[in-house]
PDB file of C-alpha atoms in Angstrom:
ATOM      1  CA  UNK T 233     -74.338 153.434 181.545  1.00  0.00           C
ATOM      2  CA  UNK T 234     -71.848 152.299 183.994  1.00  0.00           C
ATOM      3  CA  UNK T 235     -74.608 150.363 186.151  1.00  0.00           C
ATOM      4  CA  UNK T 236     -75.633 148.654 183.383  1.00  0.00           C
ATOM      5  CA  UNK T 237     -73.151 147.708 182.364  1.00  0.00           C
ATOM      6  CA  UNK T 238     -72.143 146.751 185.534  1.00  0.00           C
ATOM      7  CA  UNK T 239     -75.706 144.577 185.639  1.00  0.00           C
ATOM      8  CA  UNK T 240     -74.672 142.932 182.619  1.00  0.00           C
ATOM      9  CA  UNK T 241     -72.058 141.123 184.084  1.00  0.00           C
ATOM     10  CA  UNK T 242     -74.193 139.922 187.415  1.00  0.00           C
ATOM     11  CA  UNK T 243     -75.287 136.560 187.148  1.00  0.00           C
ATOM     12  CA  UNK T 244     -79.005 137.384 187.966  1.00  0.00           C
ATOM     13  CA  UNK T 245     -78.691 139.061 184.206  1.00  0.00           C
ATOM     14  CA  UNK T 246     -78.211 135.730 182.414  1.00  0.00           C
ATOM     15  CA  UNK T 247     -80.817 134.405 184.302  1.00  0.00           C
ATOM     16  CA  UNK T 248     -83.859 136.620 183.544  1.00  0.00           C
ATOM     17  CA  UNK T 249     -82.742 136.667 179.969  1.00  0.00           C
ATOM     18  CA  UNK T 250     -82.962 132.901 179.204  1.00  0.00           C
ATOM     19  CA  UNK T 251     -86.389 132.814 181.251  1.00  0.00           C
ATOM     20  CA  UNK T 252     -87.865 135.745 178.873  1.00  0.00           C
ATOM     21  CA  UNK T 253     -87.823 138.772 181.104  1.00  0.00           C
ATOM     22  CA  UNK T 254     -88.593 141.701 179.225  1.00  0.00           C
ATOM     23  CA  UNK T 255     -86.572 144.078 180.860  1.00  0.00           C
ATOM     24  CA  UNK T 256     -83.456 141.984 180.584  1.00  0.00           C
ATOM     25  CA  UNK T 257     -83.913 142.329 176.638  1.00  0.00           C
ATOM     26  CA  UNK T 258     -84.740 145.760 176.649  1.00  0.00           C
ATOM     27  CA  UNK T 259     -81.331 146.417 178.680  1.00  0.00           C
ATOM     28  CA  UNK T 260     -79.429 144.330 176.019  1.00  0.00           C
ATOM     29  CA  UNK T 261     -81.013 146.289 173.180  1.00  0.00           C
ATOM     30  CA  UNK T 262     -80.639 149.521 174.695  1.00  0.00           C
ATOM     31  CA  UNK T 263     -76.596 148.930 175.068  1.00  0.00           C
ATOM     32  CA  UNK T 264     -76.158 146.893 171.826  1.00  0.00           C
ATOM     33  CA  UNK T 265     -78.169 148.643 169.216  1.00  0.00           C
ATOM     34  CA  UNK T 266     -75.981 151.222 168.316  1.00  0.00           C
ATOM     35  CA  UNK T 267     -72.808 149.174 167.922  1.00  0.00           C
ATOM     36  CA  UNK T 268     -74.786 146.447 166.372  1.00  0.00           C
ATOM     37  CA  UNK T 269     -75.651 149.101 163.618  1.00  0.00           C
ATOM     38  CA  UNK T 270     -71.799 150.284 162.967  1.00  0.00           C
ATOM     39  CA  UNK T 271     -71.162 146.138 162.346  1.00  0.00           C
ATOM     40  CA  UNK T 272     -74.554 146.138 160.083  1.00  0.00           C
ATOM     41  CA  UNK T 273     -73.849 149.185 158.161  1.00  0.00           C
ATOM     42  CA  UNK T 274     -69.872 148.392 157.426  1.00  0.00           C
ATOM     43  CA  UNK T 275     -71.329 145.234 155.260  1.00  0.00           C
ATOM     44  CA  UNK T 276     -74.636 146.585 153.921  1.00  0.00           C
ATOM     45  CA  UNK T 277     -75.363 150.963 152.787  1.00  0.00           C
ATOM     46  CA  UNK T 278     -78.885 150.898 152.927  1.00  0.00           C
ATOM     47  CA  UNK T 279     -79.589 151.699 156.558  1.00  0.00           C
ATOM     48  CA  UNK T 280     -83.342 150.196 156.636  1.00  0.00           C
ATOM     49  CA  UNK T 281     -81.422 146.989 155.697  1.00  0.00           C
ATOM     50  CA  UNK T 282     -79.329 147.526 158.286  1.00  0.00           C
ATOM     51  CA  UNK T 283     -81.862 148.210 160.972  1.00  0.00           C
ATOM     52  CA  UNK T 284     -83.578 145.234 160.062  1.00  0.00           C
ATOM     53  CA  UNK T 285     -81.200 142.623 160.684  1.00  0.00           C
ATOM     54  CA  UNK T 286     -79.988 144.664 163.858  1.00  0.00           C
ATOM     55  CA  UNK T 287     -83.977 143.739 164.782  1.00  0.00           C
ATOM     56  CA  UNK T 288     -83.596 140.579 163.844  1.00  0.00           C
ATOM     57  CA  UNK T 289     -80.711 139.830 165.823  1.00  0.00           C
ATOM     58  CA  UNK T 290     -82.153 140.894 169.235  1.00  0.00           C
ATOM     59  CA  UNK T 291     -85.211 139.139 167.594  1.00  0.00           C
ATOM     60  CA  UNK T 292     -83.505 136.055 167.528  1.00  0.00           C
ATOM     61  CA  UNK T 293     -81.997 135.778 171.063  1.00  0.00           C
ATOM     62  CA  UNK T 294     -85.465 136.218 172.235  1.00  0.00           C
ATOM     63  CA  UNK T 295     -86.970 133.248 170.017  1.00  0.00           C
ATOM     64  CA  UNK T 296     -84.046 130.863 171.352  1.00  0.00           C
ATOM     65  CA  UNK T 297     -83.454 132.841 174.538  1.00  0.00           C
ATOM     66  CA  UNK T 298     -83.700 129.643 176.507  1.00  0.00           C
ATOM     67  CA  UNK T 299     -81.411 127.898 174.798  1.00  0.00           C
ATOM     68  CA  UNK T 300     -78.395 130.057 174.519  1.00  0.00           C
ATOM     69  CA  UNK T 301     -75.721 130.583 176.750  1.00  0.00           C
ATOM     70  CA  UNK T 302     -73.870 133.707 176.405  1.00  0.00           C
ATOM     71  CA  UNK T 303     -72.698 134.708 179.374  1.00  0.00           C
ATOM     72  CA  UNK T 304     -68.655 134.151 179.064  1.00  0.00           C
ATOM     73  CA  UNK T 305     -69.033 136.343 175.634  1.00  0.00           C
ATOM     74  CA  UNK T 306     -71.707 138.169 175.063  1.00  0.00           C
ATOM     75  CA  UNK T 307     -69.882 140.483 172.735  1.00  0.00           C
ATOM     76  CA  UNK T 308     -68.592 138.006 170.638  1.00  0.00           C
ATOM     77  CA  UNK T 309     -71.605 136.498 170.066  1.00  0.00           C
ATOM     78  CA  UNK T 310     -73.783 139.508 168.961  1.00  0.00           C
ATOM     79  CA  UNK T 311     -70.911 140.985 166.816  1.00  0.00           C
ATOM     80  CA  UNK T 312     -70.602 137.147 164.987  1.00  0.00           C
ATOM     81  CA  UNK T 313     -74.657 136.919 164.953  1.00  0.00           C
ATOM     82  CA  UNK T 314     -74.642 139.888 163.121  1.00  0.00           C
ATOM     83  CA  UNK T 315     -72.078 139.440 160.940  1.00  0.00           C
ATOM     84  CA  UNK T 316     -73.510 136.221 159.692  1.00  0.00           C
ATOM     85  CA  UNK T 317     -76.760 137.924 159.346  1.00  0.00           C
ATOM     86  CA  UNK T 318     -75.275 140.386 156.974  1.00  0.00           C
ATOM     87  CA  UNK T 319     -73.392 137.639 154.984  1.00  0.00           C
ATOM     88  CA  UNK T 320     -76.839 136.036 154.838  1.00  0.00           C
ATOM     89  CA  UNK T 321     -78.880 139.414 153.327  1.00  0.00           C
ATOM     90  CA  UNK T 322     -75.756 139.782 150.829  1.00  0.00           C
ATOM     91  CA  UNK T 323     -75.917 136.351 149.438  1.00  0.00           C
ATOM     92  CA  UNK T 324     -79.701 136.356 148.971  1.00  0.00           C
ATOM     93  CA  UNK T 325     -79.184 140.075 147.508  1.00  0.00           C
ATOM     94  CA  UNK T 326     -77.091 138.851 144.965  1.00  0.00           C
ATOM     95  CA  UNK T 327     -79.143 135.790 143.850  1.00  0.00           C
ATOM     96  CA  UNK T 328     -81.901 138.052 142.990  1.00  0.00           C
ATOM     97  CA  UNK T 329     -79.554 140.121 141.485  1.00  0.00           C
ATOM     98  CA  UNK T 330     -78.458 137.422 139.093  1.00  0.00           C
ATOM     99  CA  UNK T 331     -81.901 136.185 138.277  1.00  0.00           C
ATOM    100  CA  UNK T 332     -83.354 139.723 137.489  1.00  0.00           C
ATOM    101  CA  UNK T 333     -79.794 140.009 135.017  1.00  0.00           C
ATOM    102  CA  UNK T 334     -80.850 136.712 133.491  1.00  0.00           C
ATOM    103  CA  UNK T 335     -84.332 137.558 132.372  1.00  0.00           C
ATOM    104  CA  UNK T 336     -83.175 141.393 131.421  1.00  0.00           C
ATOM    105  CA  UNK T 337     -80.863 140.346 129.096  1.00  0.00           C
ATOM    106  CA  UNK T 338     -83.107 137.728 127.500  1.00  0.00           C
ATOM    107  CA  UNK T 339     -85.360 140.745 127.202  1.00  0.00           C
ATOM    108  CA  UNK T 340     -82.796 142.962 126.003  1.00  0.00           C
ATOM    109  CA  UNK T 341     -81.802 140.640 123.249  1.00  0.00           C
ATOM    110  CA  UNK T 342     -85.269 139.992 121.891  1.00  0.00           C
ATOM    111  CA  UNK T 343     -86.147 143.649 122.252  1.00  0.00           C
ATOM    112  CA  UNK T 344     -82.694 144.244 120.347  1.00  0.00           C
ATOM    113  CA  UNK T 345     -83.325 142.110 117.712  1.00  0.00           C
ATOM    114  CA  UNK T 346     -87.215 143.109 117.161  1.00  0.00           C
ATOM    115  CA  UNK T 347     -86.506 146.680 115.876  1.00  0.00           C
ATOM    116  CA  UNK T 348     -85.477 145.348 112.791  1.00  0.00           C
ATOM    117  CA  UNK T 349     -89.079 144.393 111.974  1.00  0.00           C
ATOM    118  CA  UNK T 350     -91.711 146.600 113.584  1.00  0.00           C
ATOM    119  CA  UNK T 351     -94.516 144.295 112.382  1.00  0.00           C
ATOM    120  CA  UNK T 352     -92.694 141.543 114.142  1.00  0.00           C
ATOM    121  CA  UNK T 353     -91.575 143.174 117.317  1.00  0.00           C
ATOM    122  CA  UNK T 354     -95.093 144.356 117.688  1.00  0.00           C
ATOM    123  CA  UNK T 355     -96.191 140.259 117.693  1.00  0.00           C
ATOM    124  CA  UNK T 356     -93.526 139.732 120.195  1.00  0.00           C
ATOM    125  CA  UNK T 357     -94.559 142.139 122.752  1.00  0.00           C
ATOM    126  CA  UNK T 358     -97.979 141.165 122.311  1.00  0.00           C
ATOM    127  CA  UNK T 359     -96.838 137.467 123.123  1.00  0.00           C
ATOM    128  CA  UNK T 360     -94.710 138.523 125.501  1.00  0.00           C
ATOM    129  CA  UNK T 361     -97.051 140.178 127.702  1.00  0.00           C
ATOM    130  CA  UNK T 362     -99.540 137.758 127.488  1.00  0.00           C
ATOM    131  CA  UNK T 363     -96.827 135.306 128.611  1.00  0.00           C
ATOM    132  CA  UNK T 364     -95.999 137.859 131.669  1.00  0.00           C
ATOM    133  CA  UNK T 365     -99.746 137.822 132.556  1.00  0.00           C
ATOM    134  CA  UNK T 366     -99.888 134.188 132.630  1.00  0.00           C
ATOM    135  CA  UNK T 367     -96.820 133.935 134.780  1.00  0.00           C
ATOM    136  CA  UNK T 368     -98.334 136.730 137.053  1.00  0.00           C
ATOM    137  CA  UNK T 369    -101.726 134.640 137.302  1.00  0.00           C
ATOM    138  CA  UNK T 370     -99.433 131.890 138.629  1.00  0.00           C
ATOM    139  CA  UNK T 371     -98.377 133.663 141.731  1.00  0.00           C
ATOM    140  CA  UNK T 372    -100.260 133.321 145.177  1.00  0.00           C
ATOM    141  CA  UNK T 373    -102.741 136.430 145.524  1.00  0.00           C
ATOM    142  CA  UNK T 374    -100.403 137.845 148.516  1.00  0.00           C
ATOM    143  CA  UNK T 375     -97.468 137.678 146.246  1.00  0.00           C
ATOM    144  CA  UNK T 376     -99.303 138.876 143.496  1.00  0.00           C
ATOM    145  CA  UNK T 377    -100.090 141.832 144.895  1.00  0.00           C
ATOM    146  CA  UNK T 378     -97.060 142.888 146.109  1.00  0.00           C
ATOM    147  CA  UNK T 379     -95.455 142.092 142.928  1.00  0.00           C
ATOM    148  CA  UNK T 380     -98.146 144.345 141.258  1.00  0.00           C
ATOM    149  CA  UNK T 381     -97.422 147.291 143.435  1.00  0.00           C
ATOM    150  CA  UNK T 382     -93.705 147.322 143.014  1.00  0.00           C
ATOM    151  CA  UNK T 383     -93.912 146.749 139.300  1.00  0.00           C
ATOM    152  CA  UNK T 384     -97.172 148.202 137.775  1.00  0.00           C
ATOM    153  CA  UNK T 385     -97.725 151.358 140.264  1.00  0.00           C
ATOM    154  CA  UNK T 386     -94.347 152.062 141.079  1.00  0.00           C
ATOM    155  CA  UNK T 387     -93.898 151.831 144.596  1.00  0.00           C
ATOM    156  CA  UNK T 388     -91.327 151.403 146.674  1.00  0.00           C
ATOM    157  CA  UNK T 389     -90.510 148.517 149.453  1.00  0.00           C
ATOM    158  CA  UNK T 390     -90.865 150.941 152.088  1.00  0.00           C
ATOM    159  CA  UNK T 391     -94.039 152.072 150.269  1.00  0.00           C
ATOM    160  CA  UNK T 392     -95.528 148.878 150.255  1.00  0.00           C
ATOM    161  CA  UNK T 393     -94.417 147.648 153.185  1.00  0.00           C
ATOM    162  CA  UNK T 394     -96.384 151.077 155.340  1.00  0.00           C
ATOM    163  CA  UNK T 395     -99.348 150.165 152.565  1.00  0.00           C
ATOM    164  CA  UNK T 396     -99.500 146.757 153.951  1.00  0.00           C
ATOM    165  CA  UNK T 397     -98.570 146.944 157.551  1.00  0.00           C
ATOM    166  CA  UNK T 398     -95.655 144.108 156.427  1.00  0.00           C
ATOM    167  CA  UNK T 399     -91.822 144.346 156.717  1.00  0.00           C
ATOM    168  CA  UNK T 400     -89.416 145.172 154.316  1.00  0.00           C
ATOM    169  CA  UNK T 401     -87.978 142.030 154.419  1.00  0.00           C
ATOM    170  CA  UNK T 402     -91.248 140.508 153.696  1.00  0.00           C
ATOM    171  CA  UNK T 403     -91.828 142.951 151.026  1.00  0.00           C
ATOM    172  CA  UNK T 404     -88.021 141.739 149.346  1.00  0.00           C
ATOM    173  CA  UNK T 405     -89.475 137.776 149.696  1.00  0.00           C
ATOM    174  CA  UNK T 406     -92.204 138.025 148.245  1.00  0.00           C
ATOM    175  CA  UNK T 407     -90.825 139.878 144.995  1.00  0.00           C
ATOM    176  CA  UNK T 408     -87.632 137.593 145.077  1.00  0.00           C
ATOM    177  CA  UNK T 409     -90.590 134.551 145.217  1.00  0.00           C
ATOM    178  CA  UNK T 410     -92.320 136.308 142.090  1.00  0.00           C
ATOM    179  CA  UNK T 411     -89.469 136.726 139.829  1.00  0.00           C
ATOM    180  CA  UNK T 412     -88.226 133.157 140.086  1.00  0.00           C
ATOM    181  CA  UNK T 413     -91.344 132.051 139.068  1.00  0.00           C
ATOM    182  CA  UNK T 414     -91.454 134.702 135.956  1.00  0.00           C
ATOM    183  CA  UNK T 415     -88.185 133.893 135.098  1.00  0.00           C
ATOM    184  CA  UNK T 416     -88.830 130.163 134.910  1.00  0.00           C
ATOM    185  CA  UNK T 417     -92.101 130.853 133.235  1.00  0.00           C
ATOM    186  CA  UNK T 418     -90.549 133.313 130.590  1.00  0.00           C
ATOM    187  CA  UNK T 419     -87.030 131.177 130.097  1.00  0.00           C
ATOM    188  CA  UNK T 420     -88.337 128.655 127.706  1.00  0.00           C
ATOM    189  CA  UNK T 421     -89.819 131.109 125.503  1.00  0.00           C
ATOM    190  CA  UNK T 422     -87.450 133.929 125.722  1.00  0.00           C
ATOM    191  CA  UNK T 423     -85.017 131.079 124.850  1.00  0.00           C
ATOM    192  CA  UNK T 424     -86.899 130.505 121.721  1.00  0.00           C
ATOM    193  CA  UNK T 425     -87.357 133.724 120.835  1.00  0.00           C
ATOM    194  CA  UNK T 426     -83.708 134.556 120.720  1.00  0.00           C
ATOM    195  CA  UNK T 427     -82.959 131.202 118.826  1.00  0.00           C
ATOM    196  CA  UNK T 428     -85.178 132.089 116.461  1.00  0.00           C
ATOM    197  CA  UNK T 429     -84.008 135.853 115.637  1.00  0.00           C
ATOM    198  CA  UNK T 430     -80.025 134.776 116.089  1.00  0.00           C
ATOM    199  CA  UNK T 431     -80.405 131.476 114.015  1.00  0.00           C
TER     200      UNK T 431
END
């Protein structure tokens, strides 16, 4: 560990990683990934998460490796990459958050409200899922699909994401990408729904 550590510090270092040597980045990773994780993993629990942006870190000083200089502190600039990585994931996390909330309780409300009248409640659901098909038919076949997995069979990210030979990341897109469009496909309706039952 000490010699590469040492290595890290030798100009010849710096060099091969800006002009894409493999090895270079492999070295980096090697030393980094575990420490990279602790940072990761003090912001976000799930540890696939974690692992994730970890990859994506290393993933992105290989993308721009010929454009960043790092040298004078290389520490500092992993540890703040990841950090704003993290802060990234959480404020995308809770956006999807908010717009599942917003379309459950519209649910909720109708749903609520319906018992009182079976007959009625059974015209609702019957609108409403034909209004959830529609807004499913919307969504590009990729997206669909996903979407259909996760919701209709049950699976999980990882699930799909091993199904599909896709990353988990790519899995949390695509779903984030179908529920704005059910939620801006359902809001006019729900809206009118609940209008109608509270007024």
């Amino acid at each position: 560990m000490k010699n590469n550590q040492d290595f890290l510090n030798h100009e010849n270092f710096y060099l091969k990683l800006n002009s894409g040597d493999k090895s270079a980045h492999e070295l980096l990773f090697k030393l980094y990934q575990n420490k990279l994780m602790c940072i990761a993993k003090s912001y976000i629990s799930n540890k696939e998460d974690a692992e994730e942006i970890v990859q994506d870190v290393f993933i992105k000083i290989w993308n721009n490796k010929s454009n960043i200089s790092i040298k004078n502190n290389l520490n500092g600039y992993l540890f703040t990459c990841t950090k704003n990585l993290c802060l990234d994931y959480l404020k995308k996390k809770k956006r999807k958050i908010n717009r599942e909330g917003r379309v459950l309780q519209l649910e909720a409300v109708v749903n609520y409200n319906a018992l009182a009248d079976e007959g009625y409640s059974e015209l609702i659901e019957q609108e409403l899922n034909i209004q959830i098909e529609k807004a499913i038919e919307q969504l590009p076949e990729r997206c669909k699909l996903i979407f259909s997995k996760s919701r209709f069979e049950g699976m999980k990210y990882r699930e799909i994401s091993d199904e599909l030979n896709i990353s988990i990341k790519t899995v949390e897109h695509q779903i984030g990408k179908a529920l704005k469009v059910m939620h801006l496909h359902l809001k006019d309706y729900l809206t009118a729904i609940v209008f109608f039952l509270l007024f």
